[in-house]
Amino acid sequence: MVDVAGSTDNDGLDFHGVGHNSAGAQQSHRRGVIAVKPAPLAQSPVSELPFRSLSPYLRARFGREVHRVALDAGSTCPNRDGSKGFGGCVYCDVDGSGNAELKSGFQLAEQLERGIERVLRRDPNSGVIAYFQSYSNTYVERSRLKEVLQVVEPYLKDRVCAVSIATRPDTLPAEALELLSELAQRVPVWIELGLEAADDALLAKIKRFHTVQDFSSAVERSQAAGLEVIGHAILGLPGDGREGARRTARLFAETGVDGVKVHNLMVLRRTQLEQWYRQGAVAVLDTETYVDWLADFIERLAPHQILHRLSGDAPADERIAPTRQVHASEIRMRLLAELEGRKSRQGCRLGERSQPVP
């Protein structure tokens, strides 16, 4: 699915595509992996907002504005190459969750260099997060992953503040964690794990071909290796419902992921979901419903978890539904109004057991 790299995210953080840990950390050893425990995310000042917002957190942590540079390392996925299936997840287009601008043909090092140049033209003092976005970036041989990670090395001292790796929970071999753990001793490393929904039957239906337990295990192993974990969820998947959104948030809280990305379901061209949508077998949430469910979701997260994303978007020529793309800033304003109306905030329903949906 198209993510928001190359546009402005819901927290006011610019995502720059080309054409789409911490000091004082404690070392430990587990299963032969050198682990560096990252500084707690909750150490930054408590947000005055009713949820933990990304931009203030980044400014507090890095002492400057920080922007992501989206990168395409040429990876693939096990449900595309035949290892688990073909064609990818039902909602994922041929770009594998990457921004269309990444289809530039530039080599990886040039993608990063050009992305940094774009950031610096806007703000010469900015830091950069090198974001390996498309497909499953740890689903490669060890030698290839090492080669990919070496691209950021020249920029670690003065420009790259963190490295973010998008992948699946079932594509994290020990050798990948070892390489990422080594890098995490010098720069914060975020591992973005796609869960999407905390329901094994639904995960099979949408052709994710991994389980909830795969996700929970990947979170534990990643954090043991000194990585910071961002969980990814989609609200409004076919058959998931409002309680499904709540269940997924509860799982994020229980597993202790450090950050969360969440967005509404979108129907894109050249996906199986497009066929279902045209057959009337699936619908997308309207803005009012999405914000309502999103508020439920946030109320059930742990208070320390950073919200990296509140909604998604896609180019109009690739998006079939929703037909009108609501800007991220509008989603944010509506969410703030909803939480204020409820007199609630992130984590206020943490630990609440499942209840019938009104």
Tab-separated table of C-alpha atoms in Angstrom, residues 5-330:
chain	number	residue	atom	x	y	z
A	5	ALA	CA	6.604	9.193	2.127
A	6	GLY	CA	7.113	12.168	-0.094
A	7	SER	CA	4.308	14.094	1.575
A	8	THR	CA	3.658	15.642	4.953
A	9	ASP	CA	2.614	13.253	7.675
A	10	ASN	CA	-0.069	13.769	10.273
A	11	ASP	CA	2.320	15.175	12.824
A	12	GLY	CA	3.767	17.910	10.660
A	13	LEU	CA	6.894	15.899	9.874
A	14	ASP	CA	8.019	16.084	6.274
A	15	PHE	CA	8.738	12.824	4.478
A	16	HIS	CA	11.128	13.278	1.593
A	17	GLY	CA	11.397	10.595	-1.050
A	18	VAL	CA	13.610	10.825	-4.088
A	19	GLY	CA	11.523	11.318	-7.112
A	20	HIS	CA	7.694	8.854	-3.321
A	21	ASN	CA	21.307	3.408	21.133
A	22	SER	CA	21.192	6.250	22.742
A	23	ALA	CA	24.071	7.496	24.908
A	24	GLY	CA	24.264	5.750	28.217
A	25	ALA	CA	22.454	2.683	26.915
A	26	GLN	CA	23.044	-0.604	28.699
A	27	GLN	CA	24.482	-3.577	26.878
A	28	SER	CA	23.208	-7.111	27.349
A	29	HIS	CA	23.713	-10.439	25.620
A	30	ARG	CA	20.926	-12.689	24.391
A	31	ARG	CA	21.147	-15.582	21.972
A	32	GLY	CA	24.503	-14.360	20.747
A	33	VAL	CA	23.195	-10.911	19.809
A	34	ILE	CA	24.799	-7.846	21.349
A	35	ALA	CA	21.879	-5.773	22.564
A	36	VAL	CA	21.892	-2.086	23.339
A	37	LYS	CA	18.853	-0.981	25.270
A	38	PRO	CA	17.612	2.313	23.820
A	39	ALA	CA	16.834	5.246	26.030
A	40	PRO	CA	13.180	5.102	27.132
A	41	LEU	CA	10.850	6.977	24.848
A	42	ALA	CA	9.004	8.344	27.859
A	43	GLN	CA	12.035	10.408	28.915
A	44	SER	CA	11.027	13.371	26.765
A	45	PRO	CA	8.671	15.997	28.210
A	46	VAL	CA	5.082	14.897	28.599
A	47	SER	CA	3.015	16.180	25.706
A	48	GLU	CA	0.274	18.684	26.443
A	49	LEU	CA	-1.692	16.977	23.690
A	50	PRO	CA	-3.984	14.064	24.595
A	51	PHE	CA	-1.598	11.707	22.760
A	52	ARG	CA	2.163	11.319	22.277
A	53	SER	CA	2.906	13.227	19.104
A	54	LEU	CA	5.943	12.472	16.948
A	55	SER	CA	7.350	15.895	16.074
A	56	PRO	CA	7.712	17.188	19.664
A	57	TYR	CA	9.295	13.888	20.635
A	58	LEU	CA	11.857	14.086	17.825
A	59	ARG	CA	12.757	17.682	18.667
A	60	ALA	CA	13.213	16.768	22.330
A	61	ARG	CA	15.284	13.709	21.515
A	62	PHE	CA	17.532	15.068	18.761
A	63	GLY	CA	17.529	18.778	19.566
A	64	ARG	CA	16.534	19.848	16.052
A	65	GLU	CA	13.982	19.303	13.337
A	66	VAL	CA	14.183	15.826	11.825
A	67	HIS	CA	12.893	14.631	8.447
A	68	ARG	CA	12.670	11.204	6.889
A	69	VAL	CA	14.230	10.298	3.577
A	70	ALA	CA	12.319	7.382	2.032
A	71	LEU	CA	14.500	4.757	0.350
A	72	ASP	CA	13.885	1.749	-1.880
A	73	ALA	CA	16.511	-0.978	-1.414
A	74	GLY	CA	14.992	-3.253	-4.052
A	75	SER	CA	13.611	-5.816	-1.604
A	76	THR	CA	10.621	-8.124	-1.999
A	77	CYS	CA	8.252	-10.090	0.279
A	78	PRO	CA	7.643	-13.795	0.980
A	79	ASN	CA	4.027	-13.449	-0.145
A	80	ARG	CA	5.180	-12.128	-3.502
A	81	ASP	CA	8.056	-14.416	-4.439
A	82	GLY	CA	6.184	-17.662	-3.790
A	83	SER	CA	7.708	-18.527	-0.417
A	84	LYS	CA	4.297	-17.974	1.161
A	85	GLY	CA	2.226	-16.715	-1.733
A	86	PHE	CA	2.050	-14.560	-4.830
A	87	GLY	CA	0.692	-11.098	-5.506
A	88	GLY	CA	1.255	-9.642	-2.055
A	89	CYS	CA	-1.285	-8.565	0.551
A	90	VAL	CA	-4.738	-7.806	-0.841
A	91	TYR	CA	-4.323	-4.045	-0.287
A	92	CYS	CA	-0.707	-3.733	-1.440
A	93	ASP	CA	0.073	-2.375	-4.888
A	94	VAL	CA	3.056	-3.311	-7.023
A	95	ASP	CA	5.240	-0.705	-5.307
A	96	GLY	CA	5.148	-2.607	-2.022
A	97	SER	CA	4.080	0.197	0.329
A	98	GLY	CA	6.548	2.577	-1.238
A	99	ASN	CA	5.918	6.009	-2.602
A	100	ALA	CA	5.684	6.251	-6.366
A	101	GLU	CA	8.510	8.754	-6.360
A	102	LEU	CA	10.859	5.961	-5.287
A	103	LYS	CA	10.476	4.446	-8.761
A	104	SER	CA	13.201	6.801	-9.905
A	105	GLY	CA	15.813	4.288	-10.998
A	106	PHE	CA	18.438	5.895	-8.755
A	107	GLN	CA	20.838	3.644	-6.887
A	108	LEU	CA	20.380	3.491	-3.122
A	109	ALA	CA	23.302	5.778	-2.249
A	110	GLU	CA	22.069	8.363	-4.726
A	111	GLN	CA	18.532	8.151	-3.344
A	112	LEU	CA	19.860	8.996	0.116
A	113	GLU	CA	22.159	11.750	-1.107
A	114	ARG	CA	19.447	13.424	-3.163
A	115	GLY	CA	16.957	13.100	-0.311
A	116	ILE	CA	19.364	14.731	2.131
A	117	GLU	CA	19.965	17.552	-0.336
A	118	ARG	CA	16.225	18.173	-0.555
A	119	VAL	CA	15.929	18.309	3.229
A	120	LEU	CA	18.864	20.693	3.591
A	121	ARG	CA	17.492	23.072	0.986
A	122	ARG	CA	14.480	23.563	3.219
A	123	ASP	CA	16.330	23.575	6.532
A	124	PRO	CA	20.146	23.428	6.624
A	125	ASN	CA	20.130	22.423	10.296
A	126	SER	CA	17.807	19.450	9.920
A	127	GLY	CA	18.633	15.903	10.843
A	128	VAL	CA	17.558	12.937	8.734
A	129	ILE	CA	16.021	9.539	9.377
A	130	ALA	CA	17.073	7.100	6.659
A	131	TYR	CA	13.827	5.196	6.041
A	132	PHE	CA	14.046	1.910	4.141
A	133	GLN	CA	10.387	1.788	3.217
A	134	SER	CA	9.426	-0.506	0.347
A	135	TYR	CA	8.626	-4.191	0.855
A	136	SER	CA	10.355	-6.297	3.568
A	137	ASN	CA	13.853	-4.949	4.003
A	138	THR	CA	15.213	-7.768	6.174
A	139	TYR	CA	14.004	-10.410	3.715
A	140	VAL	CA	17.436	-10.555	2.068
A	141	GLU	CA	20.726	-12.376	2.471
A	142	ARG	CA	22.982	-11.157	5.261
A	143	SER	CA	25.522	-9.834	2.762
A	144	ARG	CA	22.862	-7.771	0.991
A	145	LEU	CA	21.514	-6.284	4.224
A	146	LYS	CA	25.045	-5.375	5.269
A	147	GLU	CA	25.563	-3.682	1.903
A	148	VAL	CA	22.301	-1.751	2.292
A	149	LEU	CA	23.129	-0.542	5.791
A	150	GLN	CA	26.597	0.592	4.742
A	151	VAL	CA	24.947	3.252	2.572
A	152	VAL	CA	24.145	5.328	5.670
A	153	GLU	CA	27.641	5.098	7.177
A	154	PRO	CA	29.094	8.298	5.639
A	155	TYR	CA	26.254	10.362	7.102
A	156	LEU	CA	26.096	9.050	10.674
A	157	LYS	CA	28.279	11.695	12.296
A	158	ASP	CA	26.508	14.832	11.191
A	159	ARG	CA	23.316	14.140	9.276
A	160	VAL	CA	21.567	10.780	9.832
A	161	CYS	CA	20.028	10.790	13.329
A	162	ALA	CA	18.314	7.405	13.052
A	163	VAL	CA	17.708	4.516	10.675
A	164	SER	CA	14.213	3.084	10.159
A	165	ILE	CA	13.676	-0.341	8.581
A	166	ALA	CA	10.239	-1.472	7.394
A	167	THR	CA	9.715	-5.224	7.372
A	168	ARG	CA	7.419	-8.109	8.279
A	169	PRO	CA	7.431	-9.891	11.652
A	170	ASP	CA	8.168	-13.226	9.967
A	171	THR	CA	11.253	-11.987	8.091
A	172	LEU	CA	13.616	-11.234	10.971
A	173	PRO	CA	16.349	-13.892	11.013
A	174	ALA	CA	18.992	-13.807	13.740
A	175	GLU	CA	21.671	-12.595	11.333
A	176	ALA	CA	19.545	-9.572	10.405
A	177	LEU	CA	19.001	-8.688	14.049
A	178	GLU	CA	22.726	-9.042	14.673
A	179	LEU	CA	23.581	-6.542	11.926
A	180	LEU	CA	20.913	-4.105	13.065
A	181	SER	CA	22.044	-4.479	16.674
A	182	GLU	CA	25.592	-3.575	15.677
A	183	LEU	CA	24.313	-0.460	13.919
A	184	ALA	CA	22.157	0.425	16.943
A	185	GLN	CA	25.298	0.848	19.027
A	186	ARG	CA	26.056	3.969	16.972
A	187	VAL	CA	22.674	5.324	15.929
A	188	PRO	CA	19.056	4.644	16.968
A	189	VAL	CA	17.541	1.924	14.781
A	190	TRP	CA	13.780	1.649	14.392
A	191	ILE	CA	12.257	-1.550	13.095
A	192	GLU	CA	8.794	-0.991	11.620
A	193	LEU	CA	6.773	-4.199	11.903
A	194	GLY	CA	3.534	-4.595	10.007
A	195	LEU	CA	0.866	-6.237	12.153
A	196	GLU	CA	-2.169	-4.545	10.528
A	197	ALA	CA	-4.726	-6.371	12.721
A	198	ALA	CA	-4.604	-8.554	15.831
A	199	ASP	CA	-6.653	-11.374	14.301
A	200	ASP	CA	-5.104	-14.482	12.745
A	201	ALA	CA	-8.160	-15.310	10.641
A	202	LEU	CA	-8.217	-11.801	9.204
A	203	LEU	CA	-4.464	-11.873	8.553
A	204	ALA	CA	-4.971	-15.024	6.493
A	205	LYS	CA	-7.914	-13.476	4.638
A	206	ILE	CA	-5.931	-10.413	3.584
A	207	LYS	CA	-2.963	-12.632	2.648
A	208	ARG	CA	-0.517	-11.411	5.226
A	209	PHE	CA	0.499	-15.036	5.882
A	210	HIS	CA	1.959	-14.395	9.323
A	211	THR	CA	0.346	-14.637	12.755
A	212	VAL	CA	-0.197	-12.400	15.753
A	213	GLN	CA	2.306	-14.559	17.628
A	214	ASP	CA	4.872	-13.901	14.887
A	215	PHE	CA	4.442	-10.203	15.604
A	216	SER	CA	4.701	-10.550	19.382
A	217	SER	CA	7.832	-12.664	19.052
A	218	ALA	CA	9.405	-10.211	16.594
A	219	VAL	CA	8.802	-7.318	19.000
A	220	GLU	CA	10.488	-9.194	21.842
A	221	ARG	CA	13.473	-10.253	19.747
A	222	SER	CA	13.922	-6.804	18.225
A	223	GLN	CA	13.851	-4.997	21.542
A	224	ALA	CA	16.264	-7.553	23.016
A	225	ALA	CA	18.631	-6.617	20.186
A	226	GLY	CA	18.472	-2.936	21.128
A	227	LEU	CA	16.059	-1.865	18.410
A	228	GLU	CA	13.064	0.409	18.849
A	229	VAL	CA	9.883	-1.100	17.442
A	230	ILE	CA	7.126	0.702	15.561
A	231	GLY	CA	3.934	-1.311	15.122
A	232	HIS	CA	1.835	-0.709	12.002
A	233	ALA	CA	-1.954	-1.082	11.902
A	234	ILE	CA	-4.756	-0.480	9.398
A	235	LEU	CA	-8.242	0.385	10.649
A	236	GLY	CA	-11.246	-0.689	8.612
A	237	LEU	CA	-9.923	-3.928	7.136
A	238	PRO	CA	-12.766	-6.118	5.818
A	239	GLY	CA	-14.434	-7.904	8.715
A	240	ASP	CA	-12.333	-6.275	11.434
A	241	GLY	CA	-14.755	-3.688	12.786
A	242	ARG	CA	-14.532	-1.267	15.666
A	243	GLU	CA	-13.689	-3.919	18.221
A	244	GLY	CA	-10.904	-5.077	15.927
A	245	ALA	CA	-9.349	-1.606	16.132
A	246	ARG	CA	-9.529	-1.749	19.916
A	247	ARG	CA	-8.056	-5.249	19.997
A	248	THR	CA	-5.088	-4.216	17.874
A	249	ALA	CA	-4.354	-1.240	20.133
A	250	ARG	CA	-4.490	-3.487	23.188
A	251	LEU	CA	-1.968	-5.829	21.582
A	252	PHE	CA	0.381	-2.924	20.873
A	253	ALA	CA	0.130	-1.914	24.526
A	254	GLU	CA	0.697	-5.481	25.733
A	255	THR	CA	3.731	-6.086	23.521
A	256	GLY	CA	5.257	-2.751	24.496
A	257	VAL	CA	6.087	-1.431	21.045
A	258	ASP	CA	7.826	1.936	21.252
A	259	GLY	CA	5.815	3.647	18.541
A	260	VAL	CA	2.709	3.150	16.428
A	261	LYS	CA	1.683	3.937	12.863
A	262	VAL	CA	-2.020	3.706	12.104
A	263	HIS	CA	-4.071	4.662	9.088
A	264	ASN	CA	-7.384	4.088	7.393
A	265	LEU	CA	-7.891	1.386	4.778
A	266	MET	CA	-7.493	2.649	1.225
A	267	VAL	CA	-8.365	0.864	-2.010
A	268	LEU	CA	-5.635	1.243	-4.621
A	269	ARG	CA	-5.512	0.304	-8.264
A	270	ARG	CA	-3.901	-2.985	-9.257
A	271	THR	CA	-4.738	-4.700	-5.978
A	272	GLN	CA	-6.991	-7.594	-5.073
A	273	LEU	CA	-8.806	-5.215	-2.756
A	274	GLU	CA	-9.828	-3.219	-5.825
A	275	GLN	CA	-11.635	-6.295	-7.168
A	276	TRP	CA	-13.419	-6.831	-3.855
A	277	TYR	CA	-14.417	-3.173	-3.726
A	278	ARG	CA	-15.847	-3.164	-7.250
A	279	GLN	CA	-17.794	-6.321	-6.393
A	280	GLY	CA	-19.302	-4.583	-3.361
A	281	ALA	CA	-17.561	-6.951	-0.964
A	282	VAL	CA	-15.666	-4.266	0.949
A	283	ALA	CA	-16.238	-0.657	1.969
A	284	VAL	CA	-13.977	2.018	3.402
A	285	LEU	CA	-14.595	4.103	6.502
A	286	ASP	CA	-15.917	7.620	6.170
A	287	THR	CA	-13.934	10.306	7.973
A	288	GLU	CA	-16.292	10.596	10.943
A	289	THR	CA	-16.233	6.850	11.585
A	290	TYR	CA	-12.473	6.612	11.151
A	291	VAL	CA	-11.842	9.390	13.680
A	292	ASP	CA	-14.253	7.720	16.120
A	293	TRP	CA	-12.427	4.388	15.823
A	294	LEU	CA	-9.048	6.128	15.940
A	295	ALA	CA	-9.971	7.739	19.259
A	296	ASP	CA	-10.936	4.293	20.597
A	297	PHE	CA	-7.591	2.983	19.370
A	298	ILE	CA	-5.535	5.727	21.021
A	299	GLU	CA	-7.366	5.364	24.337
A	300	ARG	CA	-6.118	1.763	24.523
A	301	LEU	CA	-2.460	2.376	23.705
A	302	ALA	CA	0.135	2.644	26.456
A	303	PRO	CA	0.792	6.266	27.475
A	304	HIS	CA	4.470	6.158	26.457
A	305	GLN	CA	3.929	4.963	22.876
A	306	ILE	CA	4.720	7.551	20.198
A	307	LEU	CA	2.175	8.021	17.422
A	308	HIS	CA	4.187	8.195	14.200
A	309	ARG	CA	1.151	8.354	11.934
A	310	LEU	CA	-2.573	9.047	12.281
A	311	SER	CA	-3.763	8.549	8.708
A	312	GLY	CA	-2.528	7.633	5.249
A	313	ASP	CA	-2.819	9.025	1.770
A	314	ALA	CA	-2.174	8.011	-1.807
A	315	PRO	CA	-2.008	9.827	-5.155
A	316	ALA	CA	-5.451	10.485	-6.609
A	317	ASP	CA	-4.658	8.584	-9.799
A	318	GLU	CA	-3.827	5.447	-7.790
A	319	ARG	CA	-6.548	5.713	-5.136
A	320	ILE	CA	-10.011	4.324	-5.812
A	321	ALA	CA	-11.444	4.782	-2.334
A	322	PRO	CA	-11.957	6.896	-0.409
A	323	THR	CA	-12.762	9.120	-3.360
A	324	ARG	CA	-12.032	12.258	-1.348
A	325	GLN	CA	-8.723	12.295	0.467
A	326	VAL	CA	-9.055	14.124	3.778
A	327	HIS	CA	-5.848	15.971	4.612
A	328	ALA	CA	-3.845	14.736	7.578
A	329	SER	CA	-4.242	18.067	9.358
A	330	GLU	CA	-8.032	17.721	9.236
